Amino acid sequence: MFGFGMMEILLIAIVAVIALGPDKLPDAMVKIAKLFGTVKRTINDAKTTLDNELNIQELKDEANKFKAQIEETKNSLMAETKIDLGLDDILKDDLNTTSSQEKEVKQIKEKFAKVNEEKAIKKEETQAKFTLNKNEEEK
């Protein structure tokens, strides 16, 4: 009781008998019991008033409803994602992307090859013109 052991209660009783005497001790015990009863009722009244004012129980019920809805939604989403994560579509897209990337790389290589050919042809033409101009100047 109140965190007291049997020895502490016995010690308090002995001190009370010595301090109050056997005549006043029963009246003191009745007054102490009434005090504990009054404190207990006051605490319960305050707790009830506070609960009524704050509607704690209603708020708890509403919070539990929202929590249940969130859990239900989470579980349904998890179930849906476990069934179909869309990996098939992603893999198909990746495969198409890889083949399309290969096509793009091939097209770019072809363009570079054409550009290099055109540069080589222009270079040859420029060299041919230069050679012609040299030959004409020499004559």
CSV table of C-alpha atoms in Angstrom, one decimal:
chain,number,residue,atom,x,y,z
A,1,MET,CA,0.0,0.0,0.0
A,2,PHE,CA,1.5,3.3,-1.2
A,3,GLY,CA,4.8,1.6,-1.7
A,4,PHE,CA,5.2,0.9,2.1
A,5,GLY,CA,6.3,-2.5,3.4
A,6,MET,CA,4.9,-4.2,6.5
A,7,MET,CA,7.8,-2.9,8.6
A,8,GLU,CA,7.2,0.8,7.6
A,9,ILE,CA,3.5,0.5,8.4
A,10,LEU,CA,4.2,-1.1,11.8
A,11,LEU,CA,6.7,1.7,12.5
A,12,ILE,CA,4.2,4.4,11.6
A,13,ALA,CA,1.6,2.8,13.8
A,14,ILE,CA,4.0,2.6,16.8
A,15,VAL,CA,4.9,6.3,16.3
A,16,ALA,CA,1.2,7.2,16.1
A,17,VAL,CA,0.3,5.3,19.3
A,18,ILE,CA,3.2,7.0,21.1
A,19,ALA,CA,2.5,10.5,19.7
A,20,LEU,CA,-1.3,10.5,19.9
A,21,GLY,CA,-1.9,8.1,22.7
A,22,PRO,CA,-4.5,5.3,22.8
A,23,ASP,CA,-7.3,7.8,23.5
A,24,LYS,CA,-6.9,10.0,20.4
A,25,LEU,CA,-5.7,7.4,18.0
A,26,PRO,CA,-9.1,6.0,16.9
A,27,ASP,CA,-10.4,9.5,16.2
A,28,ALA,CA,-7.2,10.3,14.2
A,29,MET,CA,-7.5,7.1,12.1
A,30,VAL,CA,-11.1,8.0,11.3
A,31,LYS,CA,-10.1,11.5,10.2
A,32,ILE,CA,-7.2,10.2,8.1
A,33,ALA,CA,-9.6,7.7,6.4
A,34,LYS,CA,-12.1,10.5,5.7
A,35,LEU,CA,-9.3,12.6,4.2
A,36,PHE,CA,-8.2,9.7,1.9
A,37,GLY,CA,-11.8,9.2,0.8
A,38,THR,CA,-12.3,12.9,0.1
A,39,VAL,CA,-9.0,13.1,-1.9
A,40,LYS,CA,-10.0,10.0,-3.9
A,41,ARG,CA,-13.5,11.4,-4.7
A,42,THR,CA,-12.0,14.8,-5.7
A,43,ILE,CA,-9.5,13.1,-8.0
A,44,ASN,CA,-12.3,11.0,-9.6
A,45,ASP,CA,-14.5,14.1,-10.0
A,46,ALA,CA,-11.7,16.0,-11.6
A,47,LYS,CA,-10.9,13.1,-13.9
A,48,THR,CA,-14.6,12.7,-14.9
A,49,THR,CA,-15.0,16.5,-15.6
A,50,LEU,CA,-11.8,16.5,-17.7
A,51,ASP,CA,-13.0,13.5,-19.7
A,52,ASN,CA,-16.3,15.2,-20.3
A,53,GLU,CA,-14.8,18.5,-21.3
A,54,LEU,CA,-12.3,17.0,-23.7
A,55,ASN,CA,-14.4,14.1,-25.0
A,56,ILE,CA,-11.4,12.0,-24.8
A,57,GLN,CA,-13.3,8.8,-25.3
A,58,GLU,CA,-14.9,10.1,-28.5
A,59,LEU,CA,-11.6,11.3,-29.8
A,60,LYS,CA,-10.0,8.0,-29.0
A,61,ASP,CA,-12.8,6.2,-30.9
A,62,GLU,CA,-12.4,8.5,-33.9
A,63,ALA,CA,-8.6,8.1,-33.9
A,64,ASN,CA,-9.0,4.3,-33.8
A,65,LYS,CA,-11.4,4.5,-36.7
A,66,PHE,CA,-8.9,6.5,-38.7
A,67,LYS,CA,-6.1,4.2,-37.7
A,68,ALA,CA,-8.2,1.2,-38.9
A,69,GLN,CA,-8.9,2.9,-42.2
A,70,ILE,CA,-5.2,3.7,-42.7
A,71,GLU,CA,-4.2,0.1,-41.8
A,72,GLU,CA,-6.8,-1.2,-44.2
A,73,THR,CA,-5.7,1.0,-47.0
A,74,LYS,CA,-2.0,0.1,-46.3
A,75,ASN,CA,-2.8,-3.6,-46.4
A,76,SER,CA,-4.8,-3.3,-49.6
A,77,LEU,CA,-2.0,-1.4,-51.3
A,78,MET,CA,0.5,-3.9,-50.1
A,79,ALA,CA,-1.6,-6.7,-51.4
A,80,GLU,CA,-2.1,-5.0,-54.7
A,81,THR,CA,1.6,-4.3,-55.1
A,82,LYS,CA,2.6,-7.8,-54.2
A,83,ILE,CA,0.3,-9.2,-56.9
A,84,ASP,CA,1.3,-6.8,-59.6
A,85,LEU,CA,4.3,-4.6,-59.2
A,86,GLY,CA,4.3,-3.7,-62.8
A,87,LEU,CA,7.7,-5.5,-63.3
A,88,ASP,CA,6.5,-7.0,-66.6
A,89,ASP,CA,5.8,-3.6,-68.1
A,90,ILE,CA,9.0,-2.2,-66.7
A,91,LEU,CA,11.0,-5.2,-68.1
A,92,LYS,CA,9.3,-4.8,-71.5
A,93,ASP,CA,10.1,-1.1,-71.5
A,94,ASP,CA,13.7,-1.9,-70.6
A,95,LEU,CA,13.9,-4.4,-73.4
A,96,ASN,CA,12.4,-1.9,-75.9
A,97,THR,CA,14.6,0.8,-74.6
A,98,THR,CA,17.7,-1.4,-75.1
A,99,SER,CA,16.7,-2.2,-78.7
A,100,SER,CA,15.7,1.4,-79.4
A,101,GLN,CA,19.0,2.5,-77.8
A,102,GLU,CA,20.9,0.1,-80.0
A,103,LYS,CA,19.0,1.5,-83.1
A,104,GLU,CA,19.9,5.0,-82.0
A,105,VAL,CA,23.5,4.2,-81.6
A,106,LYS,CA,23.5,2.5,-85.0
A,107,GLN,CA,21.9,5.6,-86.6
A,108,ILE,CA,24.4,7.9,-84.9
A,109,LYS,CA,27.3,5.7,-86.2
A,110,GLU,CA,25.9,5.8,-89.7
A,111,LYS,CA,25.5,9.6,-89.5
A,112,PHE,CA,29.1,9.9,-88.3
A,113,ALA,CA,30.3,7.6,-91.1
A,114,LYS,CA,28.4,9.8,-93.7
A,115,VAL,CA,29.8,13.0,-92.2
A,116,ASN,CA,33.3,11.5,-92.2
A,117,GLU,CA,32.9,10.4,-95.8
A,118,GLU,CA,31.6,13.9,-96.8
A,119,LYS,CA,34.6,15.4,-95.0
A,120,ALA,CA,37.0,13.1,-96.7
A,121,ILE,CA,35.4,13.9,-100.1
A,122,LYS,CA,35.6,17.6,-99.5
A,123,LYS,CA,39.2,17.2,-98.3
A,124,GLU,CA,40.0,15.3,-101.5
A,125,GLU,CA,38.3,18.0,-103.6
A,126,THR,CA,40.1,20.7,-101.8
A,127,GLN,CA,43.4,18.9,-102.3
A,128,ALA,CA,42.6,18.4,-105.9
A,129,LYS,CA,41.8,22.1,-106.4
A,130,PHE,CA,44.9,23.0,-104.5
A,131,THR,CA,47.0,20.7,-106.7
A,132,LEU,CA,45.4,22.1,-109.9
A,133,ASN,CA,46.1,25.6,-108.7
A,134,LYS,CA,49.7,24.7,-108.1
A,135,ASN,CA,50.0,23.0,-111.4
A,136,GLU,CA,48.5,26.0,-113.2
A,137,GLU,CA,50.8,28.4,-111.4
A,138,GLU,CA,53.8,26.3,-112.3
A,139,LYS,CA,52.9,26.4,-115.9
